[in-house]
Coordinates of C-alpha atoms in Angstrom, one line a residue:
M1 CA 0.0 0.0 0.0
K2 CA 1.3 3.5 -0.8
A3 CA 2.9 5.5 2.0
G4 CA 0.4 7.4 4.1
R5 CA -2.8 6.0 2.5
E6 CA -3.6 3.5 5.2
N7 CA -3.5 6.2 7.9
N8 CA -5.2 9.0 6.0
P9 CA -8.6 8.1 4.5
L10 CA -9.4 11.8 4.2
K11 CA -8.3 14.1 1.5
P12 CA -4.5 14.5 1.9
T13 CA -3.1 17.9 2.8
V14 CA 0.3 19.7 2.5
N15 CA 0.9 18.6 6.1
D16 CA 0.6 15.0 5.0
I17 CA 3.1 15.7 2.2
A18 CA 5.6 17.3 4.6
R19 CA 5.2 14.3 7.0
V20 CA 5.7 11.6 4.4
A21 CA 8.5 13.5 2.6
Q22 CA 10.1 14.4 6.0
V23 CA 10.5 18.1 5.0
S24 CA 9.1 21.4 6.2
L25 CA 5.9 23.0 5.1
A26 CA 7.9 25.8 3.6
T27 CA 9.8 23.3 1.4
V28 CA 6.5 21.7 0.3
D29 CA 5.2 25.2 -0.6
R30 CA 8.4 25.9 -2.7
V31 CA 8.0 22.7 -4.6
L32 CA 4.3 23.1 -5.3
N33 CA 4.9 26.6 -6.6
E34 CA 8.1 25.7 -8.5
R35 CA 10.2 28.2 -6.7
P36 CA 14.0 27.9 -6.6
G37 CA 16.1 27.1 -3.6
V38 CA 15.2 23.4 -3.2
R39 CA 17.7 20.6 -3.9
K40 CA 16.8 18.2 -6.7
I41 CA 16.7 15.2 -4.4
T42 CA 14.3 17.0 -2.1
V43 CA 12.0 18.0 -5.0
E44 CA 12.0 14.3 -6.0
K45 CA 11.0 13.3 -2.4
V46 CA 8.2 15.8 -2.3
N47 CA 6.8 14.8 -5.7
R48 CA 7.0 11.1 -4.7
A49 CA 5.0 11.9 -1.6
I50 CA 2.5 13.8 -3.6
A51 CA 2.0 10.8 -6.0
D52 CA 1.9 8.3 -3.2
L53 CA -0.7 10.3 -1.3
G54 CA -2.8 11.1 -4.3
Y55 CA -2.7 14.8 -3.5
V56 CA -4.6 17.1 -5.8
R57 CA -3.9 20.7 -5.4
D58 CA -6.8 23.2 -5.0
T59 CA -5.5 25.7 -7.5
A60 CA -8.3 28.1 -7.1
A61 CA -7.7 28.3 -3.3
A62 CA -4.0 28.7 -3.8
N63 CA -4.4 31.5 -6.4
L64 CA -6.9 33.2 -4.1
A65 CA -4.5 33.1 -1.3
R66 CA -1.8 34.7 -3.5
G67 CA -4.2 37.3 -4.9
R68 CA -3.6 35.8 -8.4
V69 CA -5.4 37.5 -11.3
Y70 CA -5.6 35.8 -14.7
R71 CA -5.4 38.0 -17.8
F72 CA -6.5 36.6 -21.1
L73 CA -6.6 38.3 -24.6
F74 CA -8.4 37.4 -27.8
I75 CA -6.9 38.7 -31.0
L76 CA -9.7 38.7 -33.7
P77 CA -10.0 39.7 -37.3
A78 CA -11.7 43.0 -38.0
T79 CA -14.4 41.9 -40.4
N80 CA -18.0 43.0 -41.0
N81 CA -19.7 39.7 -40.3
E82 CA -22.1 38.5 -37.7
F83 CA -20.1 35.5 -36.6
L84 CA -17.2 37.7 -35.3
S85 CA -19.8 39.9 -33.7
L86 CA -21.2 36.8 -31.9
I87 CA -17.7 36.0 -30.5
E88 CA -17.2 39.5 -29.4
D89 CA -20.6 39.6 -27.7
H90 CA -19.9 36.4 -25.8
I91 CA -16.5 37.8 -24.6
A92 CA -18.4 40.9 -23.4
E93 CA -21.1 38.9 -21.7
L94 CA -18.7 36.6 -19.9
S95 CA -16.3 39.3 -18.7
P96 CA -18.3 40.7 -15.7
G97 CA -18.8 37.2 -14.2
L98 CA -15.2 36.3 -14.8
L99 CA -14.1 39.2 -12.7
R100 CA -15.5 37.5 -9.7
D101 CA -13.3 34.6 -10.5
R102 CA -10.2 36.9 -10.6
T103 CA -10.1 36.7 -14.4
Q104 CA -9.8 39.7 -16.8
V105 CA -10.7 39.2 -20.5
S106 CA -10.2 41.6 -23.3
H107 CA -10.0 41.5 -27.1
V108 CA -8.4 43.5 -29.9
S109 CA -9.1 43.5 -33.7
V110 CA -6.6 43.4 -36.5
P111 CA -7.2 43.6 -40.3
A112 CA -8.5 40.3 -41.6
F113 CA -6.2 38.1 -43.7
D114 CA -3.2 40.3 -42.9
P115 CA -0.5 38.1 -41.4
M116 CA 1.9 41.0 -40.8
A117 CA -0.8 43.0 -38.9
L118 CA -1.6 39.9 -36.8
A119 CA 2.1 39.2 -36.1
E120 CA 2.5 42.8 -35.0
A121 CA -0.4 42.6 -32.7
I122 CA 0.9 39.4 -31.1
N123 CA 4.4 41.1 -30.7
K124 CA 2.7 44.0 -28.9
V125 CA 1.3 41.7 -26.2
D126 CA 2.8 42.7 -22.8
V127 CA 4.0 39.2 -21.6
S128 CA 4.4 40.5 -18.1
Q129 CA 0.7 41.4 -17.9
T130 CA -0.8 38.5 -20.0
D131 CA -1.3 34.9 -19.1
G132 CA -3.0 33.6 -22.3
V133 CA -3.8 34.7 -25.8
A134 CA -6.4 33.3 -28.2
V135 CA -5.4 33.9 -31.9
F136 CA -7.8 33.9 -34.8
G137 CA -5.9 34.5 -38.0
P138 CA -3.8 33.1 -40.9
E139 CA -0.9 30.6 -40.5
T140 CA 2.3 32.2 -41.8
P141 CA 6.0 32.1 -40.7
S142 CA 5.7 35.6 -39.2
V143 CA 2.6 34.6 -37.1
R144 CA 4.3 31.4 -36.1
D145 CA 7.4 33.2 -34.9
S146 CA 5.3 35.7 -32.9
I147 CA 3.5 32.9 -31.1
S148 CA 6.9 31.3 -30.3
R149 CA 7.8 34.5 -28.5
L150 CA 4.7 34.4 -26.4
R151 CA 5.4 30.7 -25.5
A152 CA 9.0 31.5 -24.6
H153 CA 7.7 33.9 -22.0
G154 CA 5.3 31.4 -20.5
V155 CA 2.1 32.8 -22.1
S156 CA -0.4 30.1 -23.1
V157 CA -1.7 30.3 -26.7
V158 CA -4.7 28.7 -28.4
S159 CA -5.6 29.0 -32.1
L160 CA -9.3 29.9 -32.5
V161 CA -11.6 28.8 -35.3
S162 CA -8.6 28.4 -37.8
D163 CA -5.7 26.3 -36.6
I164 CA -2.0 27.2 -36.7
P165 CA -0.5 23.8 -36.2
S166 CA 3.0 24.7 -37.4
S167 CA 3.3 27.1 -34.4
E168 CA 4.0 26.3 -30.7
R169 CA 0.3 27.0 -29.8
N170 CA -0.9 24.9 -26.9
T171 CA -4.0 23.6 -28.7
Y172 CA -6.7 24.4 -31.3
V173 CA -10.3 25.4 -30.4
G174 CA -12.7 25.0 -33.2
I175 CA -14.5 22.5 -35.4
D176 CA -12.7 20.0 -37.7
N177 CA -12.9 22.1 -40.8
I178 CA -12.1 19.3 -43.2
A179 CA -15.0 17.3 -41.8
A180 CA -17.2 20.5 -42.1
G181 CA -16.4 20.7 -45.8
R182 CA -17.2 17.0 -46.2
T183 CA -20.5 17.5 -44.5
A184 CA -21.3 20.4 -46.8
A185 CA -20.6 18.3 -49.8
Q186 CA -22.8 15.5 -48.6
L187 CA -25.7 17.9 -48.1
M188 CA -25.1 19.6 -51.4
G189 CA -25.0 16.4 -53.3
R190 CA -28.0 14.8 -51.7
F191 CA -30.1 17.9 -52.0
L192 CA -29.3 18.2 -55.7
A193 CA -29.3 14.5 -56.7
P194 CA -29.8 13.4 -59.5
V195 CA -29.4 16.9 -60.9
G196 CA -26.0 17.8 -62.5
G197 CA -24.4 21.2 -63.0
N198 CA -21.9 23.6 -61.6
V199 CA -21.3 24.4 -57.9
L200 CA -19.8 27.7 -56.9
V201 CA -17.7 28.0 -53.7
L202 CA -17.5 31.3 -51.9
T203 CA -14.5 31.6 -49.6
G204 CA -12.8 34.4 -47.6
S205 CA -9.2 33.8 -48.6
M206 CA -7.1 31.0 -49.8
L207 CA -4.6 32.1 -47.2
A208 CA -6.9 31.1 -44.4
R209 CA -6.4 27.5 -43.2
D210 CA -10.0 27.0 -42.1
H211 CA -11.2 28.0 -45.6
L212 CA -8.6 25.8 -47.3
E213 CA -9.5 22.8 -45.2
R214 CA -13.3 23.3 -45.8
R215 CA -12.6 23.4 -49.6
L216 CA -10.4 20.3 -49.3
G217 CA -13.1 18.3 -47.6
F218 CA -15.8 19.6 -49.9
D219 CA -13.8 18.6 -53.1
E220 CA -12.9 15.2 -51.7
V221 CA -16.6 14.1 -51.2
M222 CA -17.9 15.8 -54.3
A223 CA -15.4 14.1 -56.6
R224 CA -16.0 10.7 -54.9
D225 CA -19.7 10.7 -54.5
F226 CA -21.2 13.2 -56.9
P227 CA -19.3 13.2 -60.2
Q228 CA -22.3 14.8 -62.0
L229 CA -21.5 18.0 -60.2
N230 CA -18.6 20.2 -61.3
V231 CA -17.1 22.3 -58.5
L232 CA -15.9 25.7 -59.8
A233 CA -12.8 27.6 -58.6
S234 CA -13.2 29.4 -55.3
L235 CA -14.5 33.0 -55.4
E236 CA -12.6 35.0 -52.8
G237 CA -14.8 37.5 -51.0
R238 CA -12.5 38.5 -48.2
D239 CA -15.4 38.1 -45.8
D240 CA -16.6 41.4 -47.2
P241 CA -20.4 41.4 -48.0
D242 CA -20.2 44.4 -50.3
L243 CA -17.4 42.8 -52.4
I244 CA -19.3 39.5 -52.6
E245 CA -22.4 41.3 -53.8
R246 CA -20.3 43.0 -56.5
L247 CA -18.5 39.8 -57.6
L248 CA -21.5 37.4 -57.8
P249 CA -23.4 38.9 -60.8
E250 CA -20.4 38.8 -63.1
T251 CA -19.3 35.4 -61.9
L252 CA -22.8 33.8 -62.4
A253 CA -23.3 35.6 -65.7
R254 CA -20.3 33.9 -67.3
T255 CA -21.0 30.5 -65.8
R256 CA -24.1 28.6 -66.9
N257 CA -26.1 26.2 -64.9
V258 CA -24.9 27.0 -61.4
V259 CA -27.2 24.7 -59.4
G260 CA -25.5 25.1 -56.0
I261 CA -23.5 27.6 -53.9
Y262 CA -21.3 26.6 -50.9
S263 CA -20.6 29.7 -48.8
S264 CA -17.7 28.3 -46.8
A265 CA -16.8 31.5 -45.0
A266 CA -18.4 34.8 -43.8
G267 CA -19.9 37.5 -45.9
N268 CA -23.3 35.9 -46.2
A269 CA -25.0 39.3 -46.2
G270 CA -23.7 40.0 -49.7
L271 CA -24.9 36.6 -50.9
I272 CA -28.3 37.2 -49.4
R273 CA -28.7 40.6 -51.0
H274 CA -27.8 39.2 -54.4
L275 CA -30.3 36.3 -54.0
E276 CA -33.1 38.7 -53.0
K277 CA -32.4 41.0 -56.0
T278 CA -32.5 38.1 -58.5
G279 CA -35.7 36.5 -57.2
L280 CA -36.3 33.3 -55.2
H281 CA -37.3 31.3 -58.2
R282 CA -33.7 31.4 -59.5
T283 CA -32.1 30.4 -56.2
P284 CA -29.8 27.4 -56.4
V285 CA -29.2 25.1 -53.4
I286 CA -27.3 27.1 -50.8
I287 CA -25.1 25.6 -48.0
A288 CA -23.6 28.3 -45.7
H289 CA -21.6 28.5 -42.5
E290 CA -22.4 29.8 -39.0
L291 CA -25.9 30.3 -37.5
T292 CA -26.3 34.0 -37.0
P293 CA -29.5 36.1 -37.0
L294 CA -28.9 36.7 -40.7
S295 CA -28.4 33.1 -41.7
R296 CA -31.2 32.0 -39.4
A297 CA -33.6 34.3 -41.3
A298 CA -32.3 33.0 -44.6
L299 CA -33.0 29.5 -43.5
G300 CA -36.5 30.4 -42.3
N301 CA -37.5 32.1 -45.6
G302 CA -36.0 29.5 -47.9
L303 CA -33.0 31.3 -49.2
F304 CA -30.6 28.9 -47.5
D305 CA -31.1 25.1 -47.5
A306 CA -28.7 24.3 -44.6
V307 CA -26.2 26.0 -42.3
I308 CA -23.2 24.3 -40.8
S309 CA -22.3 26.0 -37.5
Q310 CA -20.2 26.0 -34.4
D311 CA -21.3 27.5 -31.0
A312 CA -19.5 30.9 -30.6
G313 CA -20.2 30.8 -26.9
H314 CA -18.6 27.4 -26.6
L315 CA -15.6 28.6 -28.5
V316 CA -15.0 31.5 -26.1
R317 CA -15.6 29.4 -22.9
S318 CA -13.4 26.6 -24.1
A319 CA -10.5 28.9 -25.1
L320 CA -10.7 30.5 -21.6
R321 CA -10.8 27.1 -19.8
I322 CA -7.9 25.8 -21.8
M323 CA -5.7 28.9 -21.3
R324 CA -6.4 28.8 -17.6
A325 CA -5.7 25.1 -17.4
V326 CA -2.3 25.6 -19.1
V327 CA -1.4 28.4 -16.7
D328 CA -2.4 26.2 -13.7
N329 CA -0.8 23.1 -15.2
T330 CA -4.1 21.2 -14.6
P331 CA -5.7 18.6 -16.9
I332 CA -7.9 19.5 -19.9
N333 CA -11.1 17.6 -20.5
P334 CA -11.0 16.8 -24.3
A335 CA -14.7 15.9 -24.4
Q336 CA -15.8 19.1 -22.8
E337 CA -13.6 21.2 -25.1
R338 CA -14.5 19.4 -28.4
I339 CA -16.4 21.9 -30.6
R340 CA -19.2 20.1 -32.4
I341 CA -20.2 20.5 -36.0
D342 CA -23.9 21.5 -35.9
V343 CA -26.1 21.2 -39.0
Y344 CA -29.3 23.3 -39.1
L345 CA -32.2 23.1 -41.5
K346 CA -35.4 25.2 -41.4
E347 CA -37.1 22.4 -39.5
N348 CA -34.6 22.1 -36.6
L349 CA -33.8 25.8 -35.8
P350 CA -33.3 26.2 -32.0
P351 CA -35.7 28.6 -30.3

C-alpha cells in the first residue's frame, strides 16, 4: 500500500506531504509553486510523496491566497460579419462574471487576412501582464514566430476557429474544418441528386487554413460521391459582404447552370442581398456556415437550405478554460472542449 494512504482516509493535505517526505511545510510550498532554492533530491522526495498520497492541489484556493489575477486576450480579425460579432458579444457577456473569478478578459481586432498585422499585434502583447492569448488568423511564418515569442515567455496560446499547427500554440479550439467541408458536400450532393451542373464555392481567402480545409473536404466528397456536379474555382470574397455582392453577378453571368453555392466563410449578407435581388425562383441550393441572426432568417425564408455551424459561446468558454488550465498546469477535459459541427435546417432551428 502507498505510504500514508492507510492512515489518511481523508483528503491529503500539505501537512501530510511534509510528514511523508520528511520536510518542512515551507519546502513543500516551494516545490508546489516551482520556486527555486530546493535541492533536486528534495524535490523528488516531495513529488514522490504527492504521488503516493494522491494529493490534488486546490489551484483556485492557492491562487486566491496569493491574490492571483488571470489576464487573457483574444486577437480577432476585423471583419464586417455576424459570426465575429457573436464571438465579441460572448466575450463581453462573460467578462463581468469572470471578474468575480479573478479573471480579466479583453479583445483586440486586426485587419482580416493580414498576417503581418496579426504578427505585429501578437508582438505588442505585454507578456508581463498577460497569461494567455487566443489567436484567430492566418498561418504564416511571421505569425508562427510571434507565437513562439509568447510561449517562450510562458504565455499560453490557443488558435481559435482556424488552426495554426506549425506554431507552438498549446491547442486548437474550433471545429474540424475538413469534416465540415465533407458535411457540406454530402448535403449539397444529396439535395441536388440526381441533378447535374456547376457548384460555386464562396470563400474568404485561400490564405486562411479553415477556408482551405473546408474546400479540401468539400472537393474530396464531391469528386468521390457526386461526379455529376462540377465544383468551380473558389471565389474569394475576403469576408466582405459588399465585395461578394459585386462579384456574384459577373461570376454567375459567365457561368451557366450554377445549381449550388457553398458559402464556406463569412460575408453571407452579400450573398443574401444578391439572391433577394435576383428572385427566389432562381435560387440554387445554398449551404452556408455559422448560425447568426442573418443566416437564421435566410433558412427560415427558404433562401438557404442548410447552415453548418459552431457554437460561438462554446468557442470562447473553451478557449478560456484551456488557457487557464495551461497556466495552472491542470488537466484539460478533451470531451468538454470538443467543438461540435452543428447542422441546421429550417425544420430544426433552435428557439
